mmCIF file of C-alpha atoms in Angstrom:
data_model
loop_
_atom_site.group_PDB
_atom_site.id
_atom_site.type_symbol
_atom_site.label_atom_id
_atom_site.label_comp_id
_atom_site.label_asym_id
_atom_site.label_seq_id
_atom_site.Cartn_x
_atom_site.Cartn_y
_atom_site.Cartn_z
ATOM 1 C CA MET A 1 -4.244 20.638 6.028
ATOM 2 C CA TYR A 2 -3.007 23.754 4.763
ATOM 3 C CA PRO A 3 -4.230 24.998 1.333
ATOM 4 C CA PHE A 4 -2.379 24.243 -1.751
ATOM 5 C CA GLU A 5 -2.681 24.420 -5.450
ATOM 6 C CA TYR A 6 -3.593 21.235 -7.562
ATOM 7 C CA VAL A 7 -2.506 20.425 -11.026
ATOM 8 C CA ARG A 8 -2.996 17.093 -12.982
ATOM 9 C CA PRO A 9 -0.390 17.104 -15.850
ATOM 10 C CA ALA A 10 -0.547 14.340 -18.624
ATOM 11 C CA SER A 11 3.234 13.809 -19.491
ATOM 12 C CA VAL A 12 6.392 13.299 -17.649
ATOM 13 C CA GLU A 13 7.869 16.574 -19.369
ATOM 14 C CA GLU A 14 4.902 18.512 -18.144
ATOM 15 C CA ALA A 15 4.808 17.512 -14.728
ATOM 16 C CA ILE A 16 8.929 18.283 -14.171
ATOM 17 C CA GLY A 17 8.035 21.579 -16.066
ATOM 18 C CA LEU A 18 5.585 22.201 -13.106
ATOM 19 C CA ARG A 19 7.715 20.967 -10.436
ATOM 20 C CA ARG A 20 10.534 23.272 -11.506
ATOM 21 C CA ALA A 21 8.516 26.330 -11.496
ATOM 22 C CA ASP A 22 7.575 25.766 -7.860
ATOM 23 C CA ALA A 23 10.054 25.037 -5.146
ATOM 24 C CA GLY A 24 7.489 24.213 -3.011
ATOM 25 C CA ALA A 25 5.529 21.753 -5.041
ATOM 26 C CA GLN A 26 5.362 17.841 -4.492
ATOM 27 C CA TRP A 27 4.609 14.885 -6.597
ATOM 28 C CA LEU A 28 1.211 13.057 -5.575
ATOM 29 C CA ALA A 29 0.944 9.447 -6.575
ATOM 30 C CA GLY A 30 -1.126 7.218 -4.184
ATOM 31 C CA GLY A 31 -1.201 9.867 -1.126
ATOM 32 C CA MET A 32 -1.209 6.971 0.999
ATOM 33 C CA THR A 33 1.525 8.819 3.031
ATOM 34 C CA LEU A 34 1.570 12.375 1.759
ATOM 35 C CA LEU A 35 -2.115 12.986 2.448
ATOM 36 C CA PRO A 36 -1.881 11.983 6.420
ATOM 37 C CA SER A 37 1.697 13.688 6.784
ATOM 38 C CA MET A 38 -0.568 16.753 5.286
ATOM 39 C CA LYS A 39 -3.438 16.468 7.498
ATOM 40 C CA LEU A 40 -1.137 16.298 10.556
ATOM 41 C CA ARG A 41 0.923 19.266 9.033
ATOM 42 C CA LEU A 42 3.871 17.534 9.000
ATOM 43 C CA ALA A 43 3.956 18.704 5.271
ATOM 44 C CA ALA A 44 2.546 21.644 3.491
ATOM 45 C CA PRO A 45 3.348 21.616 0.009
ATOM 46 C CA SER A 46 2.401 24.590 -1.934
ATOM 47 C CA GLN A 47 1.185 22.513 -4.932
ATOM 48 C CA LEU A 48 0.400 18.952 -5.339
ATOM 49 C CA ILE A 49 1.181 17.641 -8.860
ATOM 50 C CA ASP A 50 -1.207 14.580 -9.154
ATOM 51 C CA LEU A 51 0.729 11.961 -11.250
ATOM 52 C CA THR A 52 -2.443 9.772 -11.887
ATOM 53 C CA ASP A 53 -2.823 10.932 -15.805
ATOM 54 C CA VAL A 54 0.605 11.168 -16.576
ATOM 55 C CA GLU A 55 1.233 8.821 -19.724
ATOM 56 C CA GLY A 56 3.566 5.837 -19.310
ATOM 57 C CA LEU A 57 3.895 5.481 -15.493
ATOM 58 C CA ASP A 58 1.669 2.420 -15.293
ATOM 59 C CA GLU A 59 3.359 0.489 -18.223
ATOM 60 C CA TRP A 60 4.926 -3.048 -17.625
ATOM 61 C CA SER A 61 7.809 -5.069 -19.456
ATOM 62 C CA ILE A 62 7.597 -8.599 -18.742
ATOM 63 C CA GLY A 63 10.522 -10.498 -19.478
ATOM 64 C CA ASP A 64 12.208 -13.867 -18.449
ATOM 65 C CA GLU A 65 15.181 -12.230 -16.763
ATOM 66 C CA HIS A 66 13.563 -8.799 -15.974
ATOM 67 C CA ILE A 67 10.283 -7.537 -15.266
ATOM 68 C CA VAL A 68 9.868 -3.610 -15.344
ATOM 69 C CA LEU A 69 6.996 -2.210 -13.355
ATOM 70 C CA GLY A 70 5.499 1.686 -13.808
ATOM 71 C CA SER A 71 5.769 3.751 -10.919
ATOM 72 C CA MET A 72 2.313 4.253 -10.741
ATOM 73 C CA SER A 73 1.544 0.495 -10.464
ATOM 74 C CA SER A 74 -0.764 0.046 -7.093
ATOM 75 C CA HIS A 75 0.453 -2.587 -4.478
ATOM 76 C CA ARG A 76 -2.884 -4.334 -5.561
ATOM 77 C CA ARG A 77 -1.872 -4.927 -9.106
ATOM 78 C CA VAL A 78 1.432 -6.255 -8.204
ATOM 79 C CA ALA A 79 0.138 -8.549 -5.894
ATOM 80 C CA GLU A 80 -2.477 -10.005 -7.939
ATOM 81 C CA ALA A 81 -0.678 -10.168 -11.440
ATOM 82 C CA ASP A 82 0.282 -13.896 -12.403
ATOM 83 C CA GLU A 83 3.309 -12.635 -14.336
ATOM 84 C CA VAL A 84 4.790 -10.907 -11.305
ATOM 85 C CA ARG A 85 3.747 -14.261 -9.265
ATOM 86 C CA THR A 86 5.214 -16.675 -11.558
ATOM 87 C CA ARG A 87 8.525 -14.982 -12.114
ATOM 88 C CA ILE A 88 9.408 -13.306 -8.634
ATOM 89 C CA GLN A 89 6.886 -14.915 -6.031
ATOM 90 C CA ALA A 90 8.579 -12.815 -3.083
ATOM 91 C CA LEU A 91 7.697 -9.681 -4.869
ATOM 92 C CA SER A 92 3.912 -10.322 -5.080
ATOM 93 C CA THR A 93 4.365 -11.316 -1.336
ATOM 94 C CA VAL A 94 5.821 -8.102 -0.568
ATOM 95 C CA ALA A 95 2.857 -6.236 -2.420
ATOM 96 C CA ALA A 96 0.250 -8.222 -0.806
ATOM 97 C CA GLY A 97 1.500 -7.430 2.689
ATOM 98 C CA ILE A 98 1.458 -3.839 2.447
ATOM 99 C CA GLY A 99 -1.061 -1.946 4.518
ATOM 100 C CA ASP A 100 -4.687 -3.141 4.176
ATOM 101 C CA PRO A 101 -6.720 -3.737 1.106
ATOM 102 C CA GLN A 102 -7.897 -0.402 0.540
ATOM 103 C CA VAL A 103 -4.389 1.204 1.118
ATOM 104 C CA ARG A 104 -3.048 -1.444 -1.566
ATOM 105 C CA ASN A 105 -5.696 -0.307 -3.844
ATOM 106 C CA ARG A 106 -4.377 3.274 -4.148
ATOM 107 C CA GLY A 107 -0.912 2.962 -2.724
ATOM 108 C CA THR A 108 2.132 2.799 -5.177
ATOM 109 C CA LEU A 109 5.481 1.450 -5.994
ATOM 110 C CA GLY A 110 7.035 4.878 -6.758
ATOM 111 C CA GLY A 111 5.413 6.301 -3.783
ATOM 112 C CA SER A 112 6.490 3.894 -1.458
ATOM 113 C CA ILE A 113 10.459 3.760 -2.674
ATOM 114 C CA ALA A 114 10.420 7.721 -2.955
ATOM 115 C CA ASN A 115 9.037 7.975 0.504
ATOM 116 C CA ASN A 116 11.808 5.561 1.686
ATOM 117 C CA ASP A 117 9.924 4.912 5.223
ATOM 118 C CA PRO A 118 12.567 3.122 7.127
ATOM 119 C CA ALA A 119 9.930 0.375 8.048
ATOM 120 C CA ALA A 120 8.628 0.116 4.529
ATOM 121 C CA ASP A 121 8.284 -3.132 2.561
ATOM 122 C CA TYR A 122 9.215 -2.003 -1.123
ATOM 123 C CA PRO A 123 12.659 -0.662 -0.410
ATOM 124 C CA ALA A 124 13.739 -4.042 1.208
ATOM 125 C CA ALA A 125 12.430 -5.636 -1.805
ATOM 126 C CA LEU A 126 14.406 -3.363 -4.460
ATOM 127 C CA LEU A 127 17.214 -3.578 -2.226
ATOM 128 C CA GLY A 128 17.423 -7.191 -1.747
ATOM 129 C CA LEU A 129 16.547 -8.220 -5.446
ATOM 130 C CA GLY A 130 19.068 -5.769 -6.764
ATOM 131 C CA ALA A 131 16.619 -3.750 -8.598
ATOM 132 C CA THR A 132 17.252 -0.449 -10.847
ATOM 133 C CA ILE A 133 15.100 2.378 -10.305
ATOM 134 C CA ARG A 134 14.596 4.358 -13.674
ATOM 135 C CA THR A 135 13.501 8.153 -13.330
ATOM 136 C CA SER A 136 13.011 11.080 -15.806
ATOM 137 C CA GLN A 137 16.902 11.406 -15.581
ATOM 138 C CA ARG A 138 18.860 8.300 -15.267
ATOM 139 C CA GLU A 139 18.942 4.662 -14.014
ATOM 140 C CA ILE A 140 19.935 4.398 -10.319
ATOM 141 C CA SER A 141 20.747 0.933 -8.618
ATOM 142 C CA ALA A 142 18.819 0.223 -5.162
ATOM 143 C CA ASP A 143 22.231 0.048 -3.665
ATOM 144 C CA GLU A 144 22.752 3.705 -4.504
ATOM 145 C CA PHE A 145 19.070 4.984 -4.420
ATOM 146 C CA PHE A 146 17.964 4.554 -0.511
ATOM 147 C CA LYS A 147 20.044 6.865 1.256
ATOM 148 C CA ASP A 148 18.752 7.364 4.819
ATOM 149 C CA PHE A 149 15.994 7.672 7.018
ATOM 150 C CA PHE A 150 13.224 8.959 4.693
ATOM 151 C CA GLU A 151 15.861 10.114 2.378
ATOM 152 C CA THR A 152 17.018 8.979 -1.454
ATOM 153 C CA VAL A 153 19.205 10.272 -3.985
ATOM 154 C CA LEU A 154 16.228 11.637 -6.186
ATOM 155 C CA GLU A 155 16.684 15.353 -6.973
ATOM 156 C CA ASP A 156 13.768 17.592 -6.498
ATOM 157 C CA ASP A 157 12.683 17.637 -10.012
ATOM 158 C CA GLU A 158 13.365 13.859 -10.964
ATOM 159 C CA LEU A 159 10.380 11.637 -10.994
ATOM 160 C CA VAL A 160 10.617 7.749 -10.800
ATOM 161 C CA VAL A 161 9.083 6.378 -14.012
ATOM 162 C CA ALA A 162 9.692 2.498 -13.445
ATOM 163 C CA VAL A 163 11.641 -0.281 -11.737
ATOM 164 C CA SER A 164 13.397 -3.066 -13.041
ATOM 165 C CA PHE A 165 13.748 -6.108 -11.238
ATOM 166 C CA PRO A 166 15.838 -8.880 -12.214
ATOM 167 C CA VAL A 167 14.403 -12.558 -11.983
ATOM 168 C CA PRO A 168 16.059 -14.257 -8.925
ATOM 169 C CA ARG A 169 16.917 -17.733 -8.825
ATOM 170 C CA ARG A 170 15.147 -17.877 -5.518
ATOM 171 C CA ALA A 171 13.913 -15.381 -3.094
ATOM 172 C CA ALA A 172 11.655 -14.895 -0.240
ATOM 173 C CA TYR A 173 10.269 -11.846 1.719
ATOM 174 C CA LEU A 174 9.165 -12.045 5.534
ATOM 175 C CA LYS A 175 8.363 -9.664 7.876
ATOM 176 C CA PHE A 176 7.101 -9.413 11.454
ATOM 177 C CA ARG A 177 4.394 -6.773 11.539
ATOM 178 C CA THR A 178 3.659 -3.987 13.835
ATOM 179 C CA PRO A 179 0.110 -5.105 14.157
ATOM 180 C CA GLY A 180 -1.532 -1.234 14.641
ATOM 181 C CA SER A 181 0.144 0.343 11.218
ATOM 182 C CA ARG A 182 0.790 -2.909 9.510
ATOM 183 C CA TYR A 183 4.840 -1.810 8.929
ATOM 184 C CA ALA A 184 7.373 -3.951 9.290
ATOM 185 C CA LEU A 185 8.909 -4.267 12.883
ATOM 186 C CA VAL A 186 11.365 -6.184 10.825
ATOM 187 C CA GLY A 187 11.056 -7.398 7.355
ATOM 188 C CA VAL A 188 13.731 -9.608 5.419
ATOM 189 C CA MET A 189 14.337 -10.015 1.729
ATOM 190 C CA VAL A 190 16.668 -13.063 1.114
ATOM 191 C CA ALA A 191 17.357 -13.681 -2.717
ATOM 192 C CA GLU A 192 19.782 -15.554 -4.828
ATOM 193 C CA THR A 193 20.313 -13.608 -7.538
ATOM 194 C CA ARG A 194 22.335 -14.021 -10.669
ATOM 195 C CA ASP A 195 24.892 -11.584 -9.210
ATOM 196 C CA GLY A 196 25.123 -13.464 -5.863
ATOM 197 C CA VAL A 197 23.089 -13.565 -2.444
ATOM 198 C CA ARG A 198 21.401 -10.542 -1.112
ATOM 199 C CA VAL A 199 19.834 -9.779 2.011
ATOM 200 C CA ALA A 200 18.115 -6.753 2.844
ATOM 201 C CA VAL A 201 16.656 -5.845 6.026
ATOM 202 C CA THR A 202 13.686 -3.056 6.710
ATOM 203 C CA GLY A 203 12.347 -1.871 9.937
ATOM 204 C CA ALA A 204 15.195 -2.568 12.052
ATOM 205 C CA GLY A 205 17.274 0.293 11.496
ATOM 206 C CA PRO A 206 16.923 3.956 10.329
ATOM 207 C CA GLY A 207 16.821 3.039 6.650
ATOM 208 C CA VAL A 208 16.694 -0.166 4.871
ATOM 209 C CA TYR A 209 20.252 -1.752 4.676
ATOM 210 C CA ARG A 210 22.019 -5.011 3.134
ATOM 211 C CA ALA A 211 22.985 -7.454 5.960
ATOM 212 C CA THR A 212 26.371 -8.369 4.367
ATOM 213 C CA GLN A 213 27.334 -11.120 7.140
ATOM 214 C CA LEU A 214 24.299 -13.101 6.248
ATOM 215 C CA GLU A 215 24.910 -12.602 2.693
ATOM 216 C CA THR A 216 28.255 -14.125 3.037
ATOM 217 C CA ALA A 217 27.374 -17.242 4.956
ATOM 218 C CA LEU A 218 24.403 -17.775 2.540
ATOM 219 C CA ALA A 219 26.832 -17.204 -0.470
ATOM 220 C CA GLU A 220 29.028 -20.252 0.847
ATOM 221 C CA ASP A 221 25.962 -22.404 1.957
ATOM 222 C CA PHE A 222 22.231 -21.382 1.018
ATOM 223 C CA ARG A 223 20.567 -23.067 3.909
ATOM 224 C CA PRO A 224 19.236 -21.686 7.115
ATOM 225 C CA GLU A 225 21.281 -23.816 9.102
ATOM 226 C CA ALA A 226 24.167 -21.557 7.664
ATOM 227 C CA LEU A 227 22.681 -18.716 9.432
ATOM 228 C CA VAL A 228 22.586 -20.453 12.946
ATOM 229 C CA GLY A 229 24.687 -19.013 15.549
ATOM 230 C CA LEU A 230 25.459 -15.476 13.728
ATOM 231 C CA ASP A 231 24.435 -13.096 16.145
ATOM 232 C CA MET A 232 23.374 -9.935 14.596
ATOM 233 C CA SER A 233 24.599 -6.538 16.237
ATOM 234 C CA PRO A 234 21.916 -4.245 17.726
ATOM 235 C CA ASP A 235 24.265 -1.482 17.393
ATOM 236 C CA GLY A 236 22.588 1.642 15.344
ATOM 237 C CA LEU A 237 19.150 -0.386 15.370
ATOM 238 C CA ASN A 238 15.856 1.514 16.122
ATOM 239 C CA ALA A 239 14.649 1.511 19.925
ATOM 240 C CA ASP A 240 10.714 2.205 20.178
ATOM 241 C CA MET A 241 7.433 1.192 21.899
ATOM 242 C CA HIS A 242 7.110 -1.854 19.876
ATOM 243 C CA GLY A 243 10.857 -3.383 20.240
ATOM 244 C CA SER A 244 14.354 -2.827 21.403
ATOM 245 C CA PRO A 245 17.499 -3.013 19.274
ATOM 246 C CA GLU A 246 18.295 -6.223 20.736
ATOM 247 C CA TYR A 247 14.857 -7.735 20.031
ATOM 248 C CA ARG A 248 15.059 -6.087 16.266
ATOM 249 C CA ALA A 249 18.523 -7.636 15.893
ATOM 250 C CA HIS A 250 17.230 -11.165 17.278
ATOM 251 C CA LEU A 251 14.242 -10.941 14.865
ATOM 252 C CA THR A 252 16.511 -10.167 11.738
ATOM 253 C CA GLY A 253 18.363 -13.582 12.235
ATOM 254 C CA VAL A 254 14.953 -15.501 12.824
ATOM 255 C CA LEU A 255 13.377 -13.848 9.862
ATOM 256 C CA ALA A 256 16.500 -14.443 7.720
ATOM 257 C CA ARG A 257 16.491 -17.996 8.203
ATOM 258 C CA ARG A 258 12.934 -18.419 7.607
ATOM 259 C CA ALA A 259 13.063 -16.504 4.616
ATOM 260 C CA THR A 260 15.916 -18.696 3.466
ATOM 261 C CA ALA A 261 14.045 -21.922 4.107
ATOM 262 C CA GLN A 262 10.814 -20.582 2.547
ATOM 263 C CA ALA A 263 13.110 -19.334 -0.873
ATOM 264 C CA ILE A 264 14.378 -22.818 -0.676
ATOM 265 C CA ALA A 265 11.084 -24.449 -0.788
ATOM 266 C CA CYS A 266 9.395 -22.354 -3.506
ATOM 267 C CA GLU A 267 12.312 -21.810 -6.145
ATOM 268 C CA ASN A 268 10.890 -19.663 -9.181
ATOM 269 C CA MET B 1 -12.205 26.812 -6.029
ATOM 270 C CA ILE B 2 -12.206 23.863 -8.463
ATOM 271 C CA PRO B 3 -14.895 22.629 -10.465
ATOM 272 C CA LEU B 4 -15.802 18.943 -9.671
ATOM 273 C CA GLN B 5 -18.138 16.837 -11.601
ATOM 274 C CA LEU B 6 -18.589 13.143 -10.618
ATOM 275 C CA LYS B 7 -21.357 10.745 -9.855
ATOM 276 C CA VAL B 8 -22.403 9.688 -6.343
ATOM 277 C CA ASN B 9 -24.749 6.690 -6.108
ATOM 278 C CA GLY B 10 -25.727 7.007 -9.658
ATOM 279 C CA GLU B 11 -26.478 10.621 -9.453
ATOM 280 C CA PRO B 12 -24.521 13.275 -11.482
ATOM 281 C CA VAL B 13 -23.059 15.785 -8.750
ATOM 282 C CA ALA B 14 -21.397 19.227 -9.583
ATOM 283 C CA ALA B 15 -19.527 20.742 -6.898
ATOM 284 C CA GLU B 16 -16.871 23.975 -6.351
ATOM 285 C CA ILE B 17 -14.261 22.531 -3.957
ATOM 286 C CA GLU B 18 -10.824 23.601 -2.538
ATOM 287 C CA PRO B 19 -8.158 21.374 -3.682
ATOM 288 C CA ALA B 20 -7.706 20.213 0.316
ATOM 289 C CA THR B 21 -11.261 19.247 0.416
ATOM 290 C CA LEU B 22 -11.015 15.355 1.177
ATOM 291 C CA LEU B 23 -13.666 12.963 -0.513
ATOM 292 C CA VAL B 24 -15.369 11.978 2.718
ATOM 293 C CA GLU B 25 -15.987 16.199 3.683
ATOM 294 C CA LEU B 26 -17.393 16.453 0.084
ATOM 295 C CA LEU B 27 -19.710 13.424 1.018
ATOM 296 C CA ARG B 28 -20.578 14.561 4.285
ATOM 297 C CA ASP B 29 -20.386 18.141 4.622
ATOM 298 C CA GLN B 30 -21.701 19.243 1.001
ATOM 299 C CA LEU B 31 -23.846 16.461 -0.255
ATOM 300 C CA GLY B 32 -25.007 15.690 3.183
ATOM 301 C CA LEU B 33 -24.503 11.783 2.921
ATOM 302 C CA THR B 34 -23.512 11.264 6.663
ATOM 303 C CA GLY B 35 -23.780 7.400 6.172
ATOM 304 C CA THR B 36 -19.899 7.637 5.441
ATOM 305 C CA HIS B 37 -18.186 8.025 8.998
ATOM 306 C CA VAL B 38 -14.911 9.452 10.026
ATOM 307 C CA GLY B 39 -13.461 7.563 12.736
ATOM 308 C CA CYS B 40 -9.676 7.813 13.184
ATOM 309 C CA ASP B 41 -9.124 10.102 10.341
ATOM 310 C CA THR B 42 -5.772 8.601 9.724
ATOM 311 C CA SER B 43 -6.563 5.690 7.207
ATOM 312 C CA GLN B 44 -6.285 3.079 9.973
ATOM 313 C CA CYS B 45 -9.990 2.172 10.762
ATOM 314 C CA GLY B 46 -11.977 1.928 7.458
ATOM 315 C CA CYS B 47 -15.204 3.742 8.753
ATOM 316 C CA CYS B 48 -15.018 5.854 5.739
ATOM 317 C CA VAL B 49 -14.775 3.403 2.864
ATOM 318 C CA VAL B 50 -16.429 4.017 -0.061
ATOM 319 C CA HIS B 51 -16.089 2.681 -3.649
ATOM 320 C CA VAL B 52 -14.734 4.903 -6.293
ATOM 321 C CA ASP B 53 -15.057 3.434 -9.873
ATOM 322 C CA GLY B 54 -15.847 0.094 -8.161
ATOM 323 C CA VAL B 55 -12.421 0.159 -5.744
ATOM 324 C CA ALA B 56 -12.980 0.089 -1.987
ATOM 325 C CA LEU B 57 -11.096 3.331 -0.728
ATOM 326 C CA LYS B 58 -10.473 5.251 2.470
ATOM 327 C CA SER B 59 -12.631 8.743 1.667
ATOM 328 C CA CYS B 60 -10.551 10.373 4.531
ATOM 329 C CA THR B 61 -7.219 9.985 2.723
ATOM 330 C CA LEU B 62 -8.236 10.642 -1.009
ATOM 331 C CA LEU B 63 -8.703 14.166 -2.187
ATOM 332 C CA ALA B 64 -12.188 14.849 -3.628
ATOM 333 C CA ILE B 65 -10.735 16.389 -6.809
ATOM 334 C CA SER B 66 -9.033 12.812 -7.231
ATOM 335 C CA ALA B 67 -12.673 11.341 -7.520
ATOM 336 C CA GLN B 68 -13.074 13.897 -10.767
ATOM 337 C CA GLY B 69 -15.071 11.975 -13.274
ATOM 338 C CA SER B 70 -15.482 8.845 -11.099
ATOM 339 C CA ASP B 71 -18.243 7.034 -10.126
ATOM 340 C CA VAL B 72 -18.584 7.041 -6.301
ATOM 341 C CA VAL B 73 -20.888 4.506 -4.368
ATOM 342 C CA THR B 74 -21.538 5.159 -0.773
ATOM 343 C CA ILE B 75 -23.626 2.963 1.835
ATOM 344 C CA GLU B 76 -26.496 5.047 0.883
ATOM 345 C CA GLY B 77 -25.965 3.612 -2.613
ATOM 346 C CA LEU B 78 -26.428 -0.012 -1.772
ATOM 347 C CA ALA B 79 -29.910 -0.794 -0.975
ATOM 348 C CA THR B 80 -32.763 -0.727 -3.783
ATOM 349 C CA GLY B 81 -35.472 1.191 -2.410
ATOM 350 C CA ALA B 82 -36.728 -0.301 0.702
ATOM 351 C CA THR B 83 -34.845 -3.794 -0.064
ATOM 352 C CA LEU B 84 -31.720 -4.032 1.693
ATOM 353 C CA HIS B 85 -28.540 -5.048 -0.187
ATOM 354 C CA PRO B 86 -27.989 -8.458 0.742
ATOM 355 C CA MET B 87 -24.880 -7.430 2.896
ATOM 356 C CA GLN B 88 -26.851 -5.182 4.777
ATOM 357 C CA LYS B 89 -29.643 -7.711 5.772
ATOM 358 C CA ALA B 90 -26.961 -10.290 6.484
ATOM 359 C CA PHE B 91 -25.214 -7.643 9.193
ATOM 360 C CA HIS B 92 -28.895 -6.915 10.237
ATOM 361 C CA GLU B 93 -29.977 -10.697 10.888
ATOM 362 C CA CYS B 94 -26.493 -11.843 11.904
ATOM 363 C CA HIS B 95 -26.220 -9.221 14.702
ATOM 364 C CA ALA B 96 -23.168 -7.899 12.854
ATOM 365 C CA LEU B 97 -23.194 -4.837 14.859
ATOM 366 C CA GLN B 98 -23.444 -2.898 18.122
ATOM 367 C CA CYS B 99 -22.603 0.709 18.073
ATOM 368 C CA GLY B 100 -22.836 0.618 14.276
ATOM 369 C CA TYR B 101 -20.109 3.131 13.987
ATOM 370 C CA CYS B 102 -17.875 1.189 11.928
ATOM 371 C CA THR B 103 -20.822 -0.856 10.097
ATOM 372 C CA PRO B 104 -20.965 1.524 6.957
ATOM 373 C CA GLY B 105 -17.169 1.025 5.966
ATOM 374 C CA MET B 106 -17.343 -2.665 7.045
ATOM 375 C CA ILE B 107 -20.133 -3.261 4.764
ATOM 376 C CA MET B 108 -18.366 -1.408 1.970
ATOM 377 C CA SER B 109 -15.322 -3.357 2.272
ATOM 378 C CA ALA B 110 -17.211 -6.652 2.544
ATOM 379 C CA VAL B 111 -19.152 -6.032 -0.631
ATOM 380 C CA ALA B 112 -15.782 -5.069 -2.640
ATOM 381 C CA LEU B 113 -14.390 -8.214 -0.960
ATOM 382 C CA LEU B 114 -17.150 -10.419 -2.578
ATOM 383 C CA GLU B 115 -16.999 -8.792 -5.907
ATOM 384 C CA ARG B 116 -13.293 -9.851 -6.065
ATOM 385 C CA ASN B 117 -13.826 -13.178 -4.298
ATOM 386 C CA PRO B 118 -17.582 -14.481 -4.377
ATOM 387 C CA ASP B 119 -16.682 -17.446 -2.324
ATOM 388 C CA PRO B 120 -14.406 -16.608 0.604
ATOM 389 C CA ASN B 121 -13.413 -18.811 3.477
ATOM 390 C CA GLU B 122 -13.297 -17.328 7.106
ATOM 391 C CA ALA B 123 -9.359 -16.413 7.197
ATOM 392 C CA GLU B 124 -10.174 -14.983 3.523
ATOM 393 C CA VAL B 125 -13.018 -12.929 5.099
ATOM 394 C CA ARG B 126 -10.961 -11.604 8.087
ATOM 395 C CA GLU B 127 -8.044 -11.013 5.648
ATOM 396 C CA GLY B 128 -10.100 -8.919 3.679
ATOM 397 C CA LEU B 129 -11.573 -6.952 6.396
ATOM 398 C CA GLU B 130 -7.931 -6.263 7.900
ATOM 399 C CA GLY B 131 -8.397 -2.446 7.104
ATOM 400 C CA ASN B 132 -11.472 -2.352 9.078
ATOM 401 C CA LEU B 133 -11.609 -1.900 12.705
ATOM 402 C CA CYS B 134 -14.654 -2.707 15.290
ATOM 403 C CA ARG B 135 -14.502 -1.896 18.815
ATOM 404 C CA CYS B 136 -17.608 -3.655 19.920
ATOM 405 C CA THR B 137 -18.511 -7.012 18.178
ATOM 406 C CA GLY B 138 -14.945 -8.859 18.447
ATOM 407 C CA TYR B 139 -15.635 -9.606 14.497
ATOM 408 C CA HIS B 140 -17.080 -12.938 14.804
ATOM 409 C CA ASN B 141 -20.671 -11.733 13.752
ATOM 410 C CA ILE B 142 -19.399 -9.504 11.344
ATOM 411 C CA VAL B 143 -17.398 -12.570 9.775
ATOM 412 C CA ARG B 144 -20.489 -14.944 9.937
ATOM 413 C CA ALA B 145 -22.697 -12.013 8.246
ATOM 414 C CA VAL B 146 -20.156 -11.865 5.485
ATOM 415 C CA LEU B 147 -20.085 -15.650 4.778
ATOM 416 C CA ALA B 148 -24.003 -15.545 4.896
ATOM 417 C CA ALA B 149 -24.210 -12.639 2.493
ATOM 418 C CA ALA B 150 -21.804 -14.612 0.313
ATOM 419 C CA ALA B 151 -23.852 -17.339 0.261
ATOM 420 C CA GLU B 152 -27.201 -15.752 -0.505
ATOM 421 C CA MET B 153 -25.331 -13.536 -3.359
ATOM 422 C CA ARG B 154 -24.376 -16.868 -4.976
ATOM 423 C CA GLY B 155 -27.634 -18.129 -4.769
ATOM 424 C CA GLY B 156 -26.957 -20.539 -2.337
#
């Protein structure tokens, strides 16, 4: 790692002030991506603003229609919370499947979505469930939030404070893991929300996206059978040592059918 | 340099560190606690697992400064004098190690696993040790050791 300064603010305002004063600074949440990136010298921030002590970022508000989870919530906390599982089982599944136990002990919701790794799980959860991201400045829908490869609409001095998830009628998340990294080769969130059916896909393309073709079919008939014969296009999907675009396109269809069946089987 | 104060294996420790110092570097290089190993150095292999305030973490991917004020337990802190922790004893008795490189992290993860789930089945043990890689044993005897330690710690 290159040397850096380290600060530990106590409030959102203080954290933003520090960020504005140093264009090379970065937020440090769980550090499960940032620290390895710094060790590889892929990132070299001049300053790390550790968010551990920032007041309010671990607060939750649980309602029947929405659950709001603070950005510093660890994956383990989300995975193990009864109040999450009983309302959005699929969200528990997402959190419980990230990385490994030690990574889940440390990694955070806000860190994951701000990083927007094209194979991360949480972006699919937020996009599939139609979540809203609350930042220090505004509220952003998941549809707008995730832009492209490791890119979001967040400004440099904008901090993710919490995420509000609407409780769906039924939803399920399935991923086909790359065994080495435990990232999704392809992951699919299928949700029947109050505003319609949503299908979000991670791992397959350069960033998380909605599979509108599958959404349309499921909106008419929410059964796995409705997706049979819908061939996903491999155009624009990722090609790497783990799988071809054609393979990822095929997996997307398979996982969407299985997730639909699972959503039906364990309705919330 | 930043002043750091924490507890390591029950003893208060004060150190001056650079912000970029990793917890594993503090433990091994400054405190001489070389039982915590560095394997992959990329948070995949789990050789470096220690407990920070009772939570199992990969110390190669944690800034030492993040452990400010914390209670850190390493493999050296498990035994009581000459009496091995039940998990260490079970690893010994079940032949759960060959080269031994992954063993400290494996044991620290296994102890944390049993704190959360004192009576795991085999699948839960394998899932709980997913963040720890072993290139020698094929895992079978490791799983056996964890189950044996669990039984002993439950008083069975």
